C-alpha cells in the first residue's frame, strides 16, 4: 500500500507544471529584466535608482565605439601610452604600447577579460577620430570620448546616467540605473559582432607583445565541459545556464557585484541587469533566466504578418476600399506569467479624430488616411488595469467622400433613374403595341367569320 501511495504521489507531482522561483534581492540591489520581443518587464526592483555600474560601463563604451567602427572591425589600431594609465591591479587585456590590433580584437579584450586597457585604447582612438585630430593628446582624446558617452545617453533618453570614464572604475559622478543600463546593453547587442563576442568563452590572438588568451568573466556561459580551456580562471562550471548568451560583469567595492546578462529560449529573448549584488549574483541571474523559461509564456495579439483585424468604414471615397485592415506598428505580444494568462484582455480604440463609431465594427471616416499612419491603439489590460498600448496603423491610402463623390453619386443615380424610366417607357410602349396587335388580330378574325357567314 505504501509503495502504491508513493508511486501515485510521484505521478501526480511529475504531471504538475514546473515552476522556477524568481530570486529574491536585498533592498540595496537594483534589478531590471526585459523580454526584448514584447518589451515586457519580467522582474524589477530599484530599477530607476542611481547606482555605480563598475565595468558594466563597458557596454556604453561599446555602443559609442560602434557609431564609428561598426563597419571597420578589421581596421588596424595602434596601442599607445594610454594603457599605462591603469593601475597594476586593474582588470586588463595585457595590451602593451606598440601593439597593433584590430577593432574586433579590441572589443574581445574589452568584453571578455574586462580590459580597462582596451577601454582606454578604444576611447583614445575614437576620441581622436571624433575630434578630427589624429594627434590629439591622450587625456583630451579620452575626455572627448567620455563626452560622446554622455551625448549617447542623451540620445537614448536615459533617465539618470552620467559617465566620467570608459572603464567604470569608481567615481562618485559616474553612475547609471538598472533600467538605463538595460537599454544601453540591448542597443549594443543589436550589433551581430558584439552578440558573437559576448557569447565567446575564450579568445586567443597574437600581438607584438606576445600571445594573448582572454577568458570571459561571465560564469553563466562557462560549463563544466569548458573548464579545461579556462583553467587559468576561477570558473567552476556550476553557474552555467544553457539559455545564457552573454554579456558583461563588473565589480568595485563601491558598486558591489554587477552583471548585465542575456538569454535566448526559443522565442523568448531577455536582457537583464543586476547591480550592487554579492557573490550570489550568478545564482540570482540563473533564477531570472530559469523563471522566464518555466513560468512565462507569450500572448500574440496579432498574426505573424502584423495583421490584427478589419473594420467597416462609411463615408469613404468611391474608389477606395471601405474595409480598413488594421496592422500593428511594432511587435504585438505580451510575455506573461502562464498562470495569469486568463487575466489579460484587450480593447480596440481608434483615433476619435479620424473615426466616429456608428455601431460595433462600423466607423465613419472623418479624415483621409495615409498608408502606415497610426489610426489607433490596442489597449491591453491585466485584471482591468491598463498595462500596455500597442499602436495600430493603416496599410493603404483611404480618402473620405468628397464633392466629386457626391456629384458622381447623383450622376450615377440620375443615369440609373433615367435608365429605369427609359426601360419602363420602352416596356409600356411594347405592351401597348402588343395589345393593339392582339386587338387588331381579334378584329380581323371577327371580320373573317362574318364574311364566311355571308
CSV table of C-alpha atoms in Angstrom, one decimal:
chain,number,residue,atom,x,y,z
A,1,UNK,CA,0.0,0.0,0.0
A,2,UNK,CA,2.8,2.4,0.9
A,3,UNK,CA,4.5,1.7,-2.3
A,4,UNK,CA,1.3,2.4,-4.2
A,5,UNK,CA,0.9,5.7,-2.5
A,6,UNK,CA,4.5,6.7,-3.2
A,7,UNK,CA,4.1,5.8,-6.9
A,8,UNK,CA,0.8,7.8,-7.1
A,9,UNK,CA,2.3,10.8,-5.4
A,10,UNK,CA,5.3,10.7,-7.8
A,11,UNK,CA,3.0,10.5,-10.8
A,12,UNK,CA,0.9,13.5,-9.6
A,13,UNK,CA,4.0,15.6,-8.9
A,14,UNK,CA,5.6,14.8,-12.2
A,15,UNK,CA,2.4,15.8,-14.0
A,16,UNK,CA,2.2,19.2,-12.4
A,17,UNK,CA,3.8,22.2,-14.2
A,18,UNK,CA,7.3,23.0,-13.1
A,19,UNK,CA,7.9,26.5,-11.7
A,20,UNK,CA,11.2,28.2,-11.1
A,21,UNK,CA,11.1,30.7,-8.3
A,22,UNK,CA,12.1,34.2,-9.1
A,23,UNK,CA,15.1,35.1,-6.9
A,24,UNK,CA,14.8,37.5,-4.0
A,25,UNK,CA,17.0,40.6,-3.6
A,26,UNK,CA,18.2,42.7,-0.8
A,27,UNK,CA,16.9,46.3,-0.5
A,28,UNK,CA,20.2,47.7,-1.8
A,29,UNK,CA,20.1,45.8,-5.1
A,30,UNK,CA,18.8,47.1,-8.4
A,31,UNK,CA,17.3,44.7,-10.8
A,32,UNK,CA,15.7,45.1,-14.3
A,33,UNK,CA,14.9,42.3,-16.7
A,34,UNK,CA,13.1,42.8,-20.1
A,35,UNK,CA,11.8,40.3,-22.6
A,36,UNK,CA,13.0,42.1,-25.7
A,37,UNK,CA,10.5,40.9,-28.3
A,38,UNK,CA,7.5,42.1,-26.3
A,39,UNK,CA,9.2,44.8,-24.3
A,40,UNK,CA,7.6,43.5,-21.1
A,41,UNK,CA,9.4,43.7,-17.8
A,42,UNK,CA,9.9,40.3,-16.2
A,43,UNK,CA,11.2,41.5,-12.9
A,44,UNK,CA,12.2,44.8,-11.4
A,45,UNK,CA,13.5,46.4,-8.2
A,46,UNK,CA,15.0,49.8,-7.7
A,47,UNK,CA,15.4,50.0,-11.5
A,48,UNK,CA,15.3,53.8,-11.5
A,49,UNK,CA,17.7,54.2,-8.5
A,50,UNK,CA,21.1,55.8,-9.2
A,51,UNK,CA,23.8,53.1,-9.0
A,52,UNK,CA,27.5,52.6,-9.7
A,53,UNK,CA,27.9,50.4,-12.7
A,54,UNK,CA,31.6,49.3,-12.4
A,55,UNK,CA,32.8,47.5,-15.6
A,56,UNK,CA,29.3,47.1,-17.0
A,57,UNK,CA,30.1,50.7,-18.1
A,58,UNK,CA,31.9,49.0,-21.0
A,59,UNK,CA,28.5,48.3,-22.6
A,60,UNK,CA,28.2,52.1,-23.2
A,61,UNK,CA,31.9,52.2,-24.3
A,62,UNK,CA,31.0,49.5,-26.8
A,63,UNK,CA,27.8,51.3,-28.0
A,64,UNK,CA,29.6,54.6,-28.6
A,65,UNK,CA,32.5,53.0,-30.4
A,66,UNK,CA,30.1,51.2,-32.7
A,67,UNK,CA,29.0,54.5,-34.1
A,68,UNK,CA,32.4,55.0,-35.6
A,69,UNK,CA,33.8,51.5,-36.3
A,70,UNK,CA,30.8,49.1,-36.8
A,71,UNK,CA,31.8,48.6,-40.4
A,72,UNK,CA,35.6,48.7,-39.7
A,73,UNK,CA,36.1,45.8,-37.4
A,74,UNK,CA,39.2,44.6,-39.1
A,75,UNK,CA,40.9,48.0,-39.3
A,76,UNK,CA,44.2,48.1,-37.5
A,77,UNK,CA,44.6,50.2,-34.3
A,78,UNK,CA,47.9,51.2,-32.7
A,79,UNK,CA,48.1,50.9,-28.9
A,80,UNK,CA,49.9,53.8,-27.2
A,81,UNK,CA,50.7,55.1,-23.8
A,82,UNK,CA,47.1,55.2,-22.7
A,83,UNK,CA,47.4,51.6,-21.4
A,84,UNK,CA,49.8,52.9,-18.8
A,85,UNK,CA,47.0,54.9,-17.2
A,86,UNK,CA,45.5,51.9,-15.4
A,87,UNK,CA,46.7,50.6,-12.0
A,88,UNK,CA,48.5,47.3,-11.7
A,89,UNK,CA,45.6,45.6,-10.0
A,90,UNK,CA,43.1,46.7,-12.7
A,91,UNK,CA,41.4,44.2,-14.9
A,92,UNK,CA,43.2,44.2,-18.2
A,93,UNK,CA,43.7,42.5,-21.5
A,94,UNK,CA,47.5,42.9,-21.1
A,95,UNK,CA,47.9,45.3,-24.1
A,96,UNK,CA,51.3,46.9,-24.4
A,97,UNK,CA,52.4,50.2,-26.0
A,98,UNK,CA,53.4,49.4,-29.6
A,99,UNK,CA,50.9,46.5,-30.1
A,100,UNK,CA,48.7,46.7,-33.2
A,101,UNK,CA,45.3,45.0,-33.2
A,102,UNK,CA,42.0,45.2,-35.0
A,103,UNK,CA,38.9,46.9,-33.6
A,104,UNK,CA,37.4,43.4,-33.4
A,105,UNK,CA,40.3,42.2,-31.2
A,106,UNK,CA,39.9,45.4,-29.0
A,107,UNK,CA,36.2,44.5,-28.4
A,108,UNK,CA,37.2,41.0,-27.4
A,109,UNK,CA,39.8,42.4,-25.0
A,110,UNK,CA,37.2,44.9,-23.6
A,111,UNK,CA,34.3,42.4,-23.1
A,112,UNK,CA,35.9,39.1,-22.2
A,113,UNK,CA,38.6,39.8,-19.6
A,114,UNK,CA,37.0,43.3,-19.0
A,115,UNK,CA,40.2,45.0,-20.1
A,116,UNK,CA,40.5,48.6,-18.8
A,117,UNK,CA,43.5,49.0,-21.0
A,118,UNK,CA,41.3,48.0,-24.0
A,119,UNK,CA,38.7,50.6,-22.8
A,120,UNK,CA,41.3,53.3,-22.8
A,121,UNK,CA,42.7,52.3,-26.2
A,122,UNK,CA,39.2,52.4,-27.7
A,123,UNK,CA,38.4,55.8,-26.0
A,124,UNK,CA,41.6,57.4,-27.2
A,125,UNK,CA,41.4,56.3,-30.8
A,126,UNK,CA,37.6,57.1,-31.1
A,127,UNK,CA,38.1,60.4,-29.3
A,128,UNK,CA,40.8,61.4,-31.9
A,129,UNK,CA,38.6,60.3,-34.8
A,130,UNK,CA,35.6,62.2,-33.5
A,131,UNK,CA,37.6,65.4,-33.0
A,132,UNK,CA,39.2,65.1,-36.4
A,133,UNK,CA,42.7,65.4,-34.8
A,134,UNK,CA,44.9,62.3,-35.1
A,135,UNK,CA,47.5,64.0,-32.9
A,136,UNK,CA,45.1,65.0,-30.0
A,137,UNK,CA,46.7,64.3,-26.6
A,138,UNK,CA,45.7,61.1,-24.8
A,139,UNK,CA,43.9,62.8,-22.0
A,140,UNK,CA,41.9,65.1,-24.2
A,141,UNK,CA,41.0,62.3,-26.6
A,142,UNK,CA,39.7,60.2,-23.7
A,143,UNK,CA,37.8,63.2,-22.4
A,144,UNK,CA,36.3,63.6,-25.9
A,145,UNK,CA,35.2,60.0,-25.9
A,146,UNK,CA,33.6,60.5,-22.4
A,147,UNK,CA,31.6,63.4,-23.8
A,148,UNK,CA,30.4,61.1,-26.6
A,149,UNK,CA,29.2,58.7,-23.9
A,150,UNK,CA,27.1,61.3,-22.3
A,151,UNK,CA,25.8,62.6,-25.6
A,152,UNK,CA,24.7,59.0,-26.4
A,153,UNK,CA,23.0,58.9,-23.0
A,154,UNK,CA,21.0,61.9,-24.0
A,155,UNK,CA,20.2,60.5,-27.4
A,156,UNK,CA,18.9,57.3,-25.8
A,157,UNK,CA,16.9,59.5,-23.4
A,158,UNK,CA,18.4,57.8,-20.4
A,159,UNK,CA,16.8,59.0,-17.2
A,160,UNK,CA,19.7,59.2,-14.8
A,161,UNK,CA,23.1,58.3,-16.2
A,162,UNK,CA,26.4,60.2,-16.3
A,163,UNK,CA,29.8,58.9,-17.2
A,164,UNK,CA,33.3,60.2,-16.4
A,165,UNK,CA,35.5,57.3,-17.8
A,166,UNK,CA,35.2,54.5,-20.4
A,167,UNK,CA,36.0,51.6,-18.0
A,168,UNK,CA,33.9,52.0,-14.9
A,169,UNK,CA,36.5,52.5,-12.1
A,170,UNK,CA,34.8,54.2,-9.3
A,171,UNK,CA,34.0,57.9,-9.4
A,172,UNK,CA,31.1,59.5,-7.4
A,173,UNK,CA,30.0,61.3,-10.6
A,174,UNK,CA,29.9,58.1,-12.7
A,175,UNK,CA,26.5,56.4,-12.4
A,176,UNK,CA,23.6,54.9,-14.1
A,177,UNK,CA,20.4,53.0,-13.3
A,178,UNK,CA,19.5,49.4,-14.0
A,179,UNK,CA,16.8,50.5,-16.4
A,180,UNK,CA,19.2,52.7,-18.3
A,181,UNK,CA,21.9,50.0,-18.4
A,182,UNK,CA,19.4,47.5,-19.9
A,183,UNK,CA,18.6,50.0,-22.6
A,184,UNK,CA,22.3,50.6,-23.4
A,185,UNK,CA,23.1,46.9,-23.5
A,186,UNK,CA,20.1,46.0,-25.6
A,187,UNK,CA,21.2,48.6,-28.2
A,188,UNK,CA,24.8,47.3,-28.2
A,189,UNK,CA,23.5,43.8,-28.7
A,190,UNK,CA,21.8,44.7,-31.9
A,191,UNK,CA,25.2,44.5,-33.5
A,192,UNK,CA,25.9,40.9,-34.6
A,193,UNK,CA,29.6,41.1,-34.0
A,194,UNK,CA,29.0,42.2,-30.4
A,195,UNK,CA,26.5,39.4,-29.9
A,196,UNK,CA,29.1,36.9,-31.0
A,197,UNK,CA,31.8,38.3,-28.9
A,198,UNK,CA,29.9,38.3,-25.6
A,199,UNK,CA,29.0,34.6,-26.2
A,200,UNK,CA,32.6,33.7,-26.8
A,201,UNK,CA,34.2,31.7,-23.9
A,202,UNK,CA,37.8,32.0,-24.8
A,203,UNK,CA,39.6,34.1,-27.4
A,204,UNK,CA,43.2,34.0,-28.4
A,205,UNK,CA,45.3,36.2,-30.6
A,206,UNK,CA,48.9,37.0,-31.1
A,207,UNK,CA,50.1,40.6,-30.8
A,208,UNK,CA,53.5,42.2,-30.9
A,209,UNK,CA,53.9,41.9,-27.2
A,210,UNK,CA,53.0,38.2,-27.2
A,211,UNK,CA,50.2,35.6,-27.3
A,212,UNK,CA,47.0,36.7,-25.6
A,213,UNK,CA,44.3,34.5,-24.1
A,214,UNK,CA,41.2,36.2,-23.0
A,215,UNK,CA,38.7,34.3,-20.9
A,216,UNK,CA,35.1,35.5,-20.5
A,217,UNK,CA,34.4,36.5,-16.9
A,218,UNK,CA,30.7,35.6,-17.3
A,219,UNK,CA,30.2,32.3,-15.4
A,220,UNK,CA,26.7,31.9,-17.0
A,221,UNK,CA,28.3,30.7,-20.3
A,222,UNK,CA,31.1,28.5,-18.9
A,223,UNK,CA,30.1,24.9,-18.5
A,224,UNK,CA,32.0,22.0,-16.9
A,225,UNK,CA,32.9,20.9,-20.4
A,226,UNK,CA,34.8,24.2,-20.8
A,227,UNK,CA,36.9,24.0,-17.7
A,228,UNK,CA,40.0,22.6,-19.5
A,229,UNK,CA,40.0,25.7,-21.7
A,230,UNK,CA,39.7,28.2,-18.8
A,231,UNK,CA,41.8,26.6,-16.1
A,232,UNK,CA,43.6,29.9,-15.5
A,233,UNK,CA,40.3,31.4,-14.3
A,234,UNK,CA,38.1,30.8,-11.2
A,235,UNK,CA,35.2,29.3,-13.2
A,236,UNK,CA,33.8,26.0,-11.9
A,237,UNK,CA,31.1,25.4,-14.4
A,238,UNK,CA,28.4,25.3,-11.7
A,239,UNK,CA,26.7,28.6,-12.7
A,240,UNK,CA,26.4,27.6,-16.4
A,241,UNK,CA,23.0,28.2,-17.9
A,242,UNK,CA,22.2,26.7,-21.4
A,243,UNK,CA,20.0,29.7,-22.2
A,244,UNK,CA,22.5,32.4,-21.4
A,245,UNK,CA,24.0,34.4,-24.2
A,246,UNK,CA,26.2,37.0,-22.5
A,247,UNK,CA,27.0,39.8,-21.7
A,248,UNK,CA,29.2,41.7,-19.1
A,249,UNK,CA,30.3,41.5,-15.5
A,250,UNK,CA,31.6,44.3,-13.2
A,251,UNK,CA,32.9,44.8,-9.7
A,252,UNK,CA,34.3,47.5,-7.4
A,253,UNK,CA,34.0,47.9,-3.7
A,254,UNK,CA,31.5,50.7,-4.1
A,255,UNK,CA,29.5,49.1,-6.9
A,256,UNK,CA,29.4,45.6,-5.5
A,257,UNK,CA,28.9,42.8,-7.9
A,258,UNK,CA,27.3,43.9,-11.2
A,259,UNK,CA,26.0,41.9,-14.1
A,260,UNK,CA,24.4,42.5,-17.4
A,261,UNK,CA,23.2,39.2,-18.8
A,262,UNK,CA,21.1,38.0,-21.7
A,263,UNK,CA,19.3,34.8,-22.6
A,264,UNK,CA,17.5,33.2,-25.5
A,265,UNK,CA,15.0,30.4,-25.1
A,266,UNK,CA,13.0,29.7,-28.3
A,267,UNK,CA,11.2,33.0,-29.0
A,268,UNK,CA,12.0,34.4,-25.5
A,269,UNK,CA,14.9,36.8,-25.6
A,270,UNK,CA,15.9,38.7,-22.5
A,271,UNK,CA,18.4,41.4,-21.5
A,272,UNK,CA,18.7,41.9,-17.7
A,273,UNK,CA,20.7,43.9,-15.2
A,274,UNK,CA,21.6,43.3,-11.5
A,275,UNK,CA,23.6,46.0,-9.7
A,276,UNK,CA,25.1,46.2,-6.2
A,277,UNK,CA,24.8,42.4,-5.5
A,278,UNK,CA,27.2,40.0,-3.9
A,279,UNK,CA,28.8,36.7,-4.7
A,280,UNK,CA,25.4,35.2,-5.3
A,281,UNK,CA,24.8,37.3,-8.4
A,282,UNK,CA,25.1,34.4,-10.9
A,283,UNK,CA,22.7,32.3,-8.8
A,284,UNK,CA,20.3,35.3,-9.0
A,285,UNK,CA,20.8,35.6,-12.7
A,286,UNK,CA,20.1,31.9,-13.2
A,287,UNK,CA,16.9,32.3,-11.2
A,288,UNK,CA,15.7,35.0,-13.5
A,289,UNK,CA,16.6,33.0,-16.7
A,290,UNK,CA,15.0,29.8,-15.4
A,291,UNK,CA,11.9,31.6,-14.2
A,292,UNK,CA,11.4,33.1,-17.7
A,293,UNK,CA,11.9,29.6,-19.2
A,294,UNK,CA,9.4,27.8,-16.8
A,295,UNK,CA,6.9,30.4,-15.7
A,296,UNK,CA,6.3,32.7,-18.6
A,297,UNK,CA,4.6,32.4,-22.0
A,298,UNK,CA,3.8,34.7,-24.9
A,299,UNK,CA,0.4,36.0,-25.9
A,300,UNK,CA,0.4,37.1,-29.5
A,301,UNK,CA,-2.2,39.8,-30.2
A,302,UNK,CA,-1.9,39.7,-34.0
A,303,UNK,CA,-0.9,37.5,-36.9
A,304,UNK,CA,2.8,36.9,-37.8
A,305,UNK,CA,2.2,39.4,-40.6
A,306,UNK,CA,1.2,42.1,-38.1
A,307,UNK,CA,-2.4,42.0,-39.1
A,308,UNK,CA,-4.9,42.5,-36.2
A,309,UNK,CA,-8.4,42.8,-37.6
A,310,UNK,CA,-10.6,44.7,-40.1
A,311,UNK,CA,-13.4,47.3,-39.5
A,312,UNK,CA,-16.1,48.5,-41.9
A,313,UNK,CA,-15.9,52.2,-43.0
A,314,UNK,CA,-18.6,54.6,-44.0
A,315,UNK,CA,-18.2,57.9,-45.9
A,316,UNK,CA,-15.3,56.5,-48.0
A,317,UNK,CA,-14.2,57.7,-51.4
A,318,UNK,CA,-15.9,55.5,-54.0
A,319,UNK,CA,-12.6,54.3,-55.5
A,320,UNK,CA,-11.2,53.2,-52.1
A,321,UNK,CA,-11.8,50.0,-50.1
A,322,UNK,CA,-14.4,50.5,-47.4
A,323,UNK,CA,-12.8,47.8,-45.3
A,324,UNK,CA,-9.9,49.1,-43.1
A,325,UNK,CA,-7.3,46.5,-42.3
A,326,UNK,CA,-5.5,47.2,-39.1
A,327,UNK,CA,-1.9,46.3,-38.6
A,328,UNK,CA,0.4,46.7,-35.6
A,329,UNK,CA,3.2,49.3,-36.0
A,330,UNK,CA,5.6,47.1,-33.9
A,331,UNK,CA,5.9,43.7,-32.2
A,332,UNK,CA,2.5,43.0,-30.7
A,333,UNK,CA,2.8,40.4,-27.9
A,334,UNK,CA,2.9,40.1,-24.2
A,335,UNK,CA,5.2,38.0,-22.1
A,336,UNK,CA,3.1,37.0,-19.1
A,337,UNK,CA,3.2,34.5,-16.3
A,338,UNK,CA,1.5,31.4,-17.7
A,339,UNK,CA,-0.7,31.1,-14.6
A,340,UNK,CA,-2.1,34.6,-15.2
A,341,UNK,CA,-2.9,34.4,-18.9
A,342,UNK,CA,-6.6,34.5,-18.4
A,343,UNK,CA,-6.3,37.8,-16.6
A,344,UNK,CA,-5.4,39.6,-19.8
A,345,UNK,CA,-8.0,41.3,-22.0
A,346,UNK,CA,-7.8,43.9,-24.9
A,347,UNK,CA,-9.9,46.8,-26.2
A,348,UNK,CA,-9.6,48.5,-29.6
A,349,UNK,CA,-9.5,52.2,-29.5
A,350,UNK,CA,-9.5,54.0,-32.9
A,351,UNK,CA,-8.5,57.7,-33.1
A,352,UNK,CA,-11.7,59.7,-32.4
A,353,UNK,CA,-10.5,62.5,-34.6
A,354,UNK,CA,-10.1,60.1,-37.6
A,355,UNK,CA,-13.2,58.0,-36.9
A,356,UNK,CA,-16.7,58.2,-35.4
A,357,UNK,CA,-18.1,54.9,-34.2
A,358,UNK,CA,-21.5,54.1,-35.7
A,359,UNK,CA,-22.0,50.6,-34.3
A,360,UNK,CA,-20.0,47.6,-33.4
A,361,UNK,CA,-17.3,47.1,-36.1
A,362,UNK,CA,-18.5,50.1,-38.2
A,363,UNK,CA,-16.9,53.5,-38.3
A,364,UNK,CA,-17.4,56.8,-40.2
A,365,UNK,CA,-14.1,58.0,-41.7
A,366,UNK,CA,-13.6,61.7,-40.8
A,367,UNK,CA,-10.2,62.4,-42.4
A,368,UNK,CA,-8.1,61.0,-45.2
A,369,UNK,CA,-5.7,58.2,-44.2
A,370,UNK,CA,-2.1,57.6,-45.4
A,371,UNK,CA,-0.5,54.2,-45.6
A,372,UNK,CA,1.4,53.5,-42.4
A,373,UNK,CA,-0.4,56.2,-40.5
A,374,UNK,CA,-1.2,55.4,-36.9
A,375,UNK,CA,-5.0,55.1,-36.6
A,376,UNK,CA,-5.5,53.9,-33.0
A,377,UNK,CA,-4.2,51.6,-30.3
A,378,UNK,CA,-5.0,48.2,-28.9
A,379,UNK,CA,-5.2,48.6,-25.1
A,380,UNK,CA,-4.0,45.5,-23.1
A,381,UNK,CA,-5.4,45.1,-19.6
A,382,UNK,CA,-4.5,42.8,-16.7
A,383,UNK,CA,-7.3,42.4,-14.3
A,384,UNK,CA,-8.9,45.5,-15.8
A,385,UNK,CA,-5.7,47.6,-15.2
A,386,UNK,CA,-4.1,49.1,-18.3
A,387,UNK,CA,-0.6,47.6,-18.8
A,388,UNK,CA,0.2,48.3,-22.4
A,389,UNK,CA,-0.8,50.2,-25.5
A,390,UNK,CA,0.0,48.8,-29.0
A,391,UNK,CA,-0.1,51.2,-31.9
A,392,UNK,CA,-2.2,50.3,-34.9
A,393,UNK,CA,-1.7,51.5,-38.5
A,394,UNK,CA,-3.4,51.5,-41.8
A,395,UNK,CA,-1.8,49.7,-44.8
A,396,UNK,CA,-3.4,51.7,-47.6
A,397,UNK,CA,-4.3,55.3,-48.5
A,398,UNK,CA,-8.0,55.8,-47.9
A,399,UNK,CA,-9.8,59.1,-48.7
A,400,UNK,CA,-13.1,60.4,-47.3
A,401,UNK,CA,-16.1,61.0,-49.5
A,402,UNK,CA,-15.9,64.5,-51.2
A,403,UNK,CA,-17.9,66.8,-53.5
A,404,UNK,CA,-16.9,64.8,-56.6
A,405,UNK,CA,-18.1,61.6,-54.9
A,406,UNK,CA,-21.5,63.1,-54.2
A,407,UNK,CA,-21.7,64.6,-57.7
A,408,UNK,CA,-20.7,61.2,-59.2
A,409,UNK,CA,-23.3,59.7,-56.9
A,410,UNK,CA,-26.1,62.0,-58.2
A,411,UNK,CA,-24.9,61.5,-61.8
A,412,UNK,CA,-25.0,57.7,-61.4
A,413,UNK,CA,-28.3,57.9,-59.6
A,414,UNK,CA,-29.7,60.1,-62.3
A,415,UNK,CA,-28.5,57.7,-65.0
A,416,UNK,CA,-30.0,54.8,-63.2
A,417,UNK,CA,-33.3,56.6,-62.7
A,418,UNK,CA,-33.3,57.7,-66.3
A,419,UNK,CA,-32.5,54.1,-67.4
A,420,UNK,CA,-35.3,52.7,-65.3
A,421,UNK,CA,-37.7,55.3,-66.7
A,422,UNK,CA,-36.5,54.6,-70.2
A,423,UNK,CA,-36.9,50.9,-69.8
A,424,UNK,CA,-40.3,51.4,-68.2
A,425,UNK,CA,-41.3,53.6,-71.1
A,426,UNK,CA,-40.0,51.0,-73.6
A,427,UNK,CA,-41.8,48.2,-71.8
A,428,UNK,CA,-45.0,50.2,-71.6
A,429,UNK,CA,-44.8,51.0,-75.3
A,430,UNK,CA,-44.1,47.4,-76.1
A,431,UNK,CA,-47.0,46.2,-74.1
A,432,UNK,CA,-49.3,48.8,-75.8
A,433,UNK,CA,-48.2,47.7,-79.2
A,434,UNK,CA,-48.8,44.1,-78.2
A,435,UNK,CA,-52.4,45.0,-77.0
A,436,UNK,CA,-53.1,46.8,-80.2
A,437,UNK,CA,-51.8,43.9,-82.3
A,438,UNK,CA,-53.9,41.4,-80.4
A,439,UNK,CA,-56.9,43.7,-80.7
A,440,UNK,CA,-56.3,44.1,-84.4
A,441,UNK,CA,-56.0,40.4,-84.8
A,442,UNK,CA,-59.2,39.8,-82.9
A,443,UNK,CA,-61.0,42.3,-85.2
A,444,UNK,CA,-59.5,40.6,-88.3
A,445,UNK,CA,-60.7,37.2,-87.2
A,446,UNK,CA,-64.2,38.5,-86.4
A,447,UNK,CA,-64.3,40.2,-89.8
A,448,UNK,CA,-63.3,36.9,-91.4
A,449,UNK,CA,-66.0,35.0,-89.7
A,450,UNK,CA,-68.7,37.5,-90.7
A,451,UNK,CA,-67.5,37.3,-94.3
A,452,UNK,CA,-67.7,33.5,-94.2
A,453,UNK,CA,-71.3,33.6,-92.9
A,454,UNK,CA,-72.4,35.7,-95.8
